[in-house]
Short mmCIF file of C-alpha atoms in Angstrom, two decimals:
data_model
loop_
_atom_site.label_atom_id
_atom_site.label_comp_id
_atom_site.label_asym_id
_atom_site.label_seq_id
_atom_site.Cartn_x
_atom_site.Cartn_y
_atom_site.Cartn_z
CA MET J 8 91.60 124.12 46.73
CA GLY J 9 94.23 125.05 48.61
CA LEU J 10 97.78 123.65 49.83
CA GLY J 11 96.47 120.50 52.16
CA GLU J 12 93.30 120.07 50.13
CA ASP J 13 92.62 116.75 48.30
CA THR J 14 90.22 117.03 45.50
CA TYR J 15 89.16 113.83 43.46
CA LEU J 16 87.55 114.01 39.87
CA LEU J 17 86.08 110.84 40.12
CA GLY J 18 84.38 108.58 37.13
CA GLY J 19 85.89 109.58 34.50
CA ARG J 20 88.25 107.89 31.16
CA ALA J 21 91.66 109.21 31.37
CA LEU J 22 94.53 109.32 28.96
CA LEU J 23 96.93 107.73 30.22
CA PRO J 24 100.82 107.44 29.13
CA GLY J 25 101.18 106.09 26.19
CA GLY J 26 98.25 107.07 24.77
CA GLU J 27 95.26 104.41 25.59
CA PHE J 28 92.01 105.44 27.72
CA ALA J 29 91.35 103.76 31.05
CA ALA J 30 88.35 104.61 34.06
CA ALA J 31 90.86 105.89 36.33
CA ASP J 32 89.95 109.15 39.00
CA LEU J 33 92.49 111.23 39.95
CA ARG J 34 93.06 112.88 43.29
CA LEU J 35 94.89 116.67 43.11
CA ARG J 36 96.83 118.29 45.77
CA ASN J 37 99.03 121.01 46.33
CA GLY J 38 99.18 121.51 42.77
CA VAL J 39 100.12 118.48 41.47
CA ILE J 40 98.12 115.29 41.08
CA ALA J 41 99.18 112.78 43.63
CA GLU J 42 97.91 109.80 43.07
CA ILE J 43 95.55 108.16 39.89
CA GLU J 44 94.16 105.16 39.24
CA PRO J 45 90.56 103.70 39.65
CA GLY J 46 88.11 103.51 42.34
CA LEU J 47 89.58 105.73 44.48
CA ARG J 48 87.75 106.93 48.02
CA PRO J 49 87.50 111.01 48.59
CA ALA J 50 88.63 111.28 52.07
CA SER J 51 85.38 113.18 54.47
CA GLY J 52 86.09 116.63 53.33
CA SER J 53 87.80 116.52 49.83
CA ALA J 54 86.72 117.91 47.08
CA VAL J 55 84.92 115.65 44.64
CA VAL J 56 84.39 116.53 41.08
CA GLU J 57 82.03 113.82 39.06
CA VAL J 58 83.14 113.85 35.52
CA THR J 59 81.07 112.00 32.13
CA GLY J 60 83.72 112.38 29.77
CA PHE J 61 87.42 112.12 28.94
CA VAL J 62 90.05 113.30 30.93
CA MET J 63 93.18 114.38 29.85
CA PRO J 64 96.59 116.69 30.69
CA GLY J 65 95.85 119.89 29.93
CA LEU J 66 97.16 120.67 26.45
CA ILE J 67 100.23 122.49 25.30
CA ASP J 68 100.86 125.73 23.32
CA ALA J 69 104.17 124.51 22.08
CA HIS J 70 104.60 127.97 19.86
CA THR J 71 103.18 131.23 20.45
CA HIS J 72 103.95 134.76 20.40
CA VAL J 73 100.95 135.91 23.68
CA SER J 74 101.47 140.01 22.92
CA TRP J 75 101.27 139.63 19.08
CA ALA J 76 97.72 137.69 18.19
CA GLY J 77 94.08 138.74 17.73
CA ARG J 78 92.49 139.15 15.35
CA GLU J 79 91.99 144.03 15.71
CA PRO J 80 95.26 145.80 15.29
CA MET J 81 97.96 145.42 17.36
CA PRO J 82 98.39 147.98 20.10
CA ASN J 83 100.26 151.16 19.82
CA THR J 84 100.76 151.25 23.49
CA TRP J 85 102.78 148.96 26.65
CA ALA J 86 99.01 149.18 28.47
CA GLY J 87 97.58 148.04 25.19
CA VAL J 88 99.74 145.44 24.46
CA VAL J 89 100.12 144.36 28.07
CA GLY J 90 95.42 144.23 28.19
CA ARG J 91 95.83 142.28 24.99
CA ALA J 92 97.83 139.75 26.20
CA ARG J 93 95.89 138.95 29.44
CA GLY J 94 93.21 138.97 27.14
CA ASN J 95 94.37 136.14 24.66
CA ARG J 96 96.10 134.04 27.99
CA LEU J 97 92.23 133.92 28.88
CA ARG J 98 91.15 132.80 26.23
CA MET J 99 93.65 130.44 25.27
CA LEU J 100 93.14 128.53 28.94
CA ALA J 101 89.07 128.27 28.04
CA ALA J 102 90.33 126.24 24.71
CA GLY J 103 92.03 123.75 27.31
CA VAL J 104 95.35 125.27 26.55
CA THR J 105 97.33 124.96 30.21
CA THR J 106 100.92 126.38 29.21
CA ILE J 107 102.31 128.70 26.68
CA ARG J 108 105.66 128.29 24.94
CA ASP J 109 106.00 132.06 23.98
CA VAL J 110 108.35 132.23 21.77
CA GLY J 111 109.39 136.19 20.71
CA SER J 112 107.20 138.73 22.06
CA LEU J 113 107.55 142.65 22.45
CA ASP J 114 110.44 142.47 24.79
CA GLY J 115 108.94 142.64 29.36
CA VAL J 116 105.64 142.23 28.43
CA ALA J 117 105.12 138.51 28.80
CA PHE J 118 106.16 138.84 32.36
CA GLU J 119 103.75 140.53 33.34
CA PRO J 120 101.27 139.84 35.83
CA SER J 121 98.45 137.61 33.81
CA GLY J 122 96.06 135.27 34.92
CA GLY J 123 95.86 132.35 32.01
CA PRO J 124 98.24 129.62 31.00
CA ALA J 125 101.23 128.85 32.44
CA CYS J 126 104.01 130.65 30.13
CA PHE J 127 107.38 129.76 29.45
CA CYS J 128 108.39 132.55 27.28
CA ALA J 129 111.24 133.39 25.31
CA ASN J 130 111.38 137.48 25.73
CA GLN J 131 112.77 138.80 22.89
CA ILE J 132 113.22 136.75 19.35
CA VAL J 133 116.98 136.88 18.62
CA CYS J 134 117.95 137.13 15.31
CA ALA J 135 120.39 138.99 12.91
CA VAL J 136 120.92 142.99 12.03
CA GLY J 137 117.82 143.91 10.29
CA GLY J 138 117.02 140.06 10.04
CA HIS J 139 113.51 137.83 10.58
CA GLY J 140 111.95 139.25 13.94
CA THR J 141 112.10 142.89 13.32
CA GLU J 142 109.66 143.76 9.79
CA THR J 143 106.79 144.50 12.94
CA ALA J 144 109.71 147.93 13.79
CA GLU J 145 107.96 150.05 12.38
CA ALA J 146 104.89 150.08 13.21
CA TRP J 147 105.34 149.27 16.59
CA ALA J 148 107.79 152.73 17.58
CA GLY J 149 107.82 153.48 20.58
CA LEU J 150 107.48 150.52 22.69
CA PRO J 151 109.89 147.39 23.90
CA LYS J 152 111.06 145.79 20.58
CA LEU J 153 109.92 142.76 19.34
CA ALA J 154 114.01 141.42 18.81
CA ARG J 155 117.69 141.83 19.36
CA GLU J 156 119.59 141.80 16.70
CA ALA J 157 122.96 140.55 16.37
CA ARG J 158 126.68 140.45 13.79
CA GLY J 159 129.02 138.01 14.87
CA ALA J 160 129.19 134.99 17.51
CA ASP J 161 130.02 137.77 20.56
CA ALA J 162 127.05 140.11 20.14
CA PHE J 163 124.91 136.30 19.56
CA ARG J 164 126.29 135.37 22.79
CA ALA J 165 125.06 139.23 24.45
CA ALA J 166 122.23 138.71 23.38
CA VAL J 167 121.72 135.54 24.32
CA ARG J 168 123.02 136.44 28.06
CA TYR J 169 120.90 139.38 28.13
CA GLN J 170 117.50 137.60 27.94
CA ALA J 171 118.79 135.03 30.23
CA ASP J 172 118.81 138.35 32.70
CA ARG J 173 115.70 139.38 31.92
CA GLY J 174 114.67 136.06 33.13
CA ALA J 175 113.60 134.19 29.48
CA HIS J 176 112.87 129.99 30.24
CA LEU J 177 114.30 130.11 26.54
CA VAL J 178 115.65 131.61 23.62
CA LYS J 179 114.33 131.65 20.22
CA LEU J 180 116.74 131.82 17.22
CA THR J 181 115.86 132.98 14.43
CA LEU J 182 118.28 131.62 11.09
CA ASN J 183 116.52 132.96 7.98
CA ALA J 184 113.83 134.59 6.35
CA ALA J 185 113.05 134.12 2.54
CA GLU J 186 117.33 132.94 2.82
CA LEU J 187 119.79 132.31 5.41
CA GLU J 188 120.97 135.09 7.86
CA VAL J 189 122.84 133.73 10.43
CA THR J 190 125.81 132.05 10.02
CA PRO J 191 126.50 128.60 11.57
CA GLU J 192 129.29 130.03 13.85
CA GLU J 193 127.00 133.21 15.10
CA ALA J 194 124.41 130.00 15.55
CA ALA J 195 126.65 127.96 17.39
CA ALA J 196 127.73 130.15 19.65
CA ALA J 197 124.30 131.41 20.49
CA VAL J 198 122.88 127.62 21.56
CA ASN J 199 126.00 126.99 23.56
CA GLU J 200 125.76 129.93 25.13
CA ALA J 201 121.93 129.29 26.33
CA HIS J 202 122.80 126.17 27.20
CA ARG J 203 125.48 127.30 29.35
CA LEU J 204 123.25 129.61 31.21
CA GLY J 205 120.72 126.27 31.82
CA ARG J 206 117.78 127.50 29.06
CA ARG J 207 116.22 125.37 25.48
CA VAL J 208 116.94 127.07 22.53
CA ALA J 209 113.77 127.18 19.68
CA CYS J 210 115.51 128.05 16.42
CA HIS J 211 113.21 129.05 12.95
CA ALA J 212 114.44 127.63 10.45
CA SER J 213 112.03 126.84 7.63
CA ILE J 214 114.95 126.73 4.72
CA PRO J 215 117.59 123.23 4.44
CA ASP J 216 120.54 125.21 4.99
CA ALA J 217 118.95 126.67 8.07
CA ILE J 218 117.87 123.45 9.64
CA ASP J 219 121.03 122.28 8.90
CA ILE J 220 122.73 125.24 11.18
CA ALA J 221 119.58 123.96 13.34
CA ILE J 222 121.21 120.58 13.83
CA GLU J 223 124.20 121.37 13.77
CA ALA J 224 124.48 124.32 17.03
CA GLY J 225 122.44 121.29 19.02
CA ALA J 226 118.68 123.06 19.02
CA ASP J 227 116.24 121.25 21.06
CA THR J 228 113.18 122.58 18.84
CA ILE J 229 113.35 123.23 15.21
CA GLU J 230 110.45 125.40 14.46
CA HIS J 231 108.43 125.13 11.52
CA GLY J 232 111.24 123.00 9.50
CA ASN J 233 109.66 123.80 6.07
CA GLY J 234 111.75 122.03 3.21
CA ALA J 235 113.01 119.86 6.45
CA THR J 236 114.60 116.46 3.44
CA PRO J 237 113.76 112.69 5.29
CA ALA J 238 117.52 112.17 5.55
CA GLN J 239 117.48 116.54 7.78
CA LEU J 240 114.54 114.49 9.92
CA ARG J 241 116.46 111.43 10.01
CA ARG J 242 118.79 113.82 12.34
CA MET J 243 116.85 115.15 14.77
CA ALA J 244 115.40 112.19 15.50
CA ALA J 245 118.31 110.96 16.47
CA ALA J 246 119.26 113.82 17.60
CA GLY J 247 116.51 114.33 20.38
CA ILE J 248 115.00 116.80 18.21
CA VAL J 249 111.30 118.34 18.40
CA LEU J 250 109.84 119.68 15.27
CA VAL J 251 107.02 123.21 15.98
CA PRO J 252 105.92 122.24 12.61
CA THR J 253 102.99 124.99 12.92
CA ALA J 254 101.04 123.36 10.44
CA TRP J 255 97.79 125.51 10.44
CA ILE J 256 99.61 129.15 9.67
CA PHE J 257 100.67 127.85 6.66
CA GLU J 258 96.92 126.56 5.53
CA ARG J 259 95.25 129.95 7.06
CA PHE J 260 98.00 131.94 4.86
CA LEU J 261 96.93 129.97 1.96
CA ASP J 262 93.78 130.56 2.26
CA GLU J 263 94.64 134.38 2.53
CA ALA J 264 96.17 134.24 -0.68
CA ARG J 265 92.71 132.34 -2.61
CA ARG J 266 90.44 134.82 -1.14
CA ALA J 267 93.22 137.16 -1.91
CA ASP J 268 93.19 136.75 -5.63
CA ALA J 269 89.59 135.86 -6.18
CA GLY J 270 89.50 140.38 -5.23
CA ALA J 271 92.96 140.97 -6.53
CA VAL J 272 93.42 144.64 -8.63
CA GLY J 273 96.41 144.72 -9.65
CA GLU J 274 99.57 143.18 -7.55
CA ARG J 275 100.35 143.28 -3.53
CA ALA J 276 102.36 141.82 -1.00
CA TRP J 277 100.82 140.18 0.79
CA PRO J 278 99.75 136.83 0.75
CA PRO J 279 102.75 135.36 -2.12
CA PRO J 280 100.51 134.82 -4.61
CA VAL J 281 98.23 131.29 -4.66
CA GLU J 282 100.07 128.63 -6.62
CA ILE J 283 103.38 129.60 -4.81
CA TRP J 284 101.50 129.19 -1.19
CA GLU J 285 100.06 125.72 -2.82
CA ALA J 286 103.74 124.89 -3.32
CA ARG J 287 104.61 125.97 0.13
CA VAL J 288 102.00 124.10 1.79
CA ALA J 289 101.61 120.77 -0.67
CA ALA J 290 106.24 120.40 0.59
CA HIS J 291 105.53 121.49 3.91
CA ARG J 292 102.93 118.41 4.38
CA GLU J 293 105.05 116.39 3.25
CA VAL J 294 107.99 117.14 5.34
CA VAL J 295 104.88 116.88 8.42
CA SER J 296 104.26 112.85 7.13
CA ASP J 297 108.14 112.31 6.34
CA ALA J 298 108.91 113.34 9.97
CA VAL J 299 105.80 111.09 11.54
CA ALA J 300 107.83 108.46 9.50
CA ALA J 301 111.12 109.18 10.61
CA GLY J 302 110.29 109.06 14.04
CA VAL J 303 110.40 113.31 15.28
CA VAL J 304 109.00 113.81 18.24
CA LEU J 305 105.98 116.43 16.77
CA ALA J 306 104.71 119.08 19.45
CA ALA J 307 101.62 121.41 18.15
CA GLY J 308 102.06 125.11 18.22
CA THR J 309 99.68 127.23 16.73
CA ASP J 310 102.76 130.20 15.77
CA ALA J 311 99.32 132.96 16.24
CA ILE J 312 99.90 136.33 15.36
CA GLU J 313 98.17 139.07 15.07
CA GLY J 314 94.91 138.31 12.35
CA CYS J 315 94.36 134.97 13.90
CA ASP J 316 92.64 133.96 17.19
CA PRO J 317 95.13 133.62 20.13
CA ASP J 318 93.40 130.05 20.90
CA SER J 319 93.54 128.09 17.34
CA LEU J 320 95.49 125.28 18.74
CA ALA J 321 92.49 122.98 18.07
CA ASP J 322 92.41 124.21 14.29
CA GLU J 323 96.86 122.91 14.44
CA ILE J 324 95.25 119.63 16.35
CA LEU J 325 92.84 119.08 13.11
CA THR J 326 94.87 120.16 10.93
CA LEU J 327 97.80 117.57 11.78
CA HIS J 328 95.04 115.13 11.92
CA ARG J 329 94.65 116.05 8.14
CA LEU J 330 97.75 115.48 7.32
CA GLY J 331 97.95 111.77 8.94
CA LEU J 332 98.19 111.56 12.99
CA GLU J 333 95.38 109.50 14.29
CA PRO J 334 93.11 111.61 16.51
CA ILE J 335 94.85 110.37 19.56
CA ASP J 336 98.35 111.01 18.44
CA ALA J 337 97.19 113.79 18.09
CA LEU J 338 96.45 115.54 21.16
CA ARG J 339 99.11 113.62 22.40
CA ALA J 340 101.66 116.70 19.71
CA ALA J 341 99.77 118.97 21.74
CA THR J 342 100.70 116.93 25.26
CA GLU J 343 103.47 115.41 25.33
CA GLY J 344 104.79 116.88 22.65
CA GLY J 345 104.77 120.05 23.72
CA ALA J 346 105.91 119.00 27.46
CA ALA J 347 108.98 117.66 24.75
CA ALA J 348 109.39 120.59 23.56
CA LEU J 349 109.21 122.73 27.28
CA GLY J 350 112.05 120.14 28.16
CA ASP J 351 109.62 119.32 31.41
CA PRO J 352 108.45 115.59 31.97
CA GLY J 353 105.80 117.37 35.21
CA ARG J 354 103.17 118.70 32.34
CA GLY J 355 102.19 116.97 29.63
CA ALA J 356 101.19 113.52 30.89
CA LEU J 357 98.83 112.44 33.55
CA ARG J 358 101.31 110.80 35.81
CA GLU J 359 101.00 110.93 40.35
CA GLY J 360 104.07 114.12 40.46
CA ALA J 361 102.72 116.35 37.68
CA ALA J 362 101.69 119.35 37.29
CA ALA J 363 97.65 119.83 38.41
CA ASP J 364 96.95 120.44 34.46
CA VAL J 365 94.03 118.10 33.53
CA VAL J 366 90.56 119.38 30.84
CA VAL J 367 87.79 117.07 30.42
CA PHE J 368 86.21 117.42 27.23
CA GLU J 369 82.54 115.44 27.69
CA ALA J 370 82.87 114.13 23.40
CA SER J 371 84.83 110.92 22.52
CA PRO J 372 88.71 112.22 21.34
CA ARG J 373 87.92 111.04 17.50
CA ASP J 374 85.24 113.89 17.72
CA VAL J 375 87.09 116.80 19.78
CA VAL J 376 89.73 116.90 16.87
CA ARG J 377 87.05 117.12 13.82
CA ASP J 378 84.78 119.40 16.08
CA ARG J 379 87.24 120.89 17.45
CA ILE J 380 84.76 121.00 21.19
CA ARG J 381 86.36 122.66 23.44
CA PRO J 382 86.33 121.28 27.30
CA ALA J 383 83.74 121.07 30.22
CA MET J 384 86.31 122.19 33.47
CA VAL J 385 89.57 122.79 32.84
CA PHE J 386 92.25 122.07 36.64
CA GLN J 387 95.46 123.67 37.07
CA GLY J 388 98.19 123.71 39.12
CA TYR J 389 98.93 126.91 40.14
CA CYS J 390 101.36 128.00 43.20
CA GLY J 391 100.73 124.65 45.10
CA HIS J 392 97.13 124.93 44.68
CA VAL J 393 94.61 123.40 42.54
CA LYS J 394 92.29 126.01 40.51
CA ALA J 395 89.17 124.87 38.91
CA TYR J 396 87.61 126.38 35.50
CA PHE J 397 84.50 125.30 34.43
CA TYR J 398 82.82 125.76 31.28
CA VAL J 399 79.25 125.59 29.91
CA GLN J 400 79.16 124.29 26.56
CA ALA J 401 77.07 126.38 23.80
#
């Protein structure tokens, strides 16, 4: 399926921009969707794939850590970290994820040659000295750092320039952990420098004060958004700031706390007690509901870290559905919403000229969400070609 070759997907029901499925055939050429309409007639010699099912844009994980996710303990060698990242990306692709937004990995690892989804990467996290992002420094001693620390506006600008010079597609800025760690002046300096360099900014903001700073600084996306008030969410909607709520990971932490409490002996550092996580999760569920009511664009992201499967986007989609989104809207958070987070209208939708990133499900969207069904086929636009992957469902 190379340059100048047509690939036809015939017979499916395609998710069209706007959220409706309709009978439509697709012609893929040179890595993009060249045509989409019912009744296409393949030219002689074209590749033809008969589709029986639902055709969707490739899924987008808008918040992941490609070198970090995985059930096994984090490797402590560069080769091990790179190998883990490669394996993670292949697992993501098999789950229908054709694009990822890596919002913090060890310096340089996301640039290593690898198959799997297209990667929009932030490279390192930019944070305050000793701030959120530095917690793993001891565990990964001797390896390139996950975070680049800064103090003062000039240092934050320099940290942003470093990521851009390394080839980062965006900047990840963490504003808080338990408490606020970055000043409004530092945040504004980082965001302005990133925008000057043509990079979007993802702000980790999980307390109300941090959310205010992210909005004022002009962040493009807010990651997590815990504690966001209805007024803040209305400001986000008006400014076009995308919310990546990473709802599933907090539900997972609550499950961890319940299991830990069941077998607890004495005090522990992690996870906090069940009652603390129950309150946090209940509050975050309200944030997601209020965000929808305010008209904030949601993007699905896993925040898959050590101990989490890298291909957990289906869990985030299901969680968003359980929090009140219709199945099709939860799926759109993983397609159109992800593209909005990336700032890339050429992804996340089946339209002419968009990337030929396409997934085919044999089940209905409602069943896909409810049962976390994996795709039967994945097509990926890549360097002017179209890659095709076919999976046998268990």
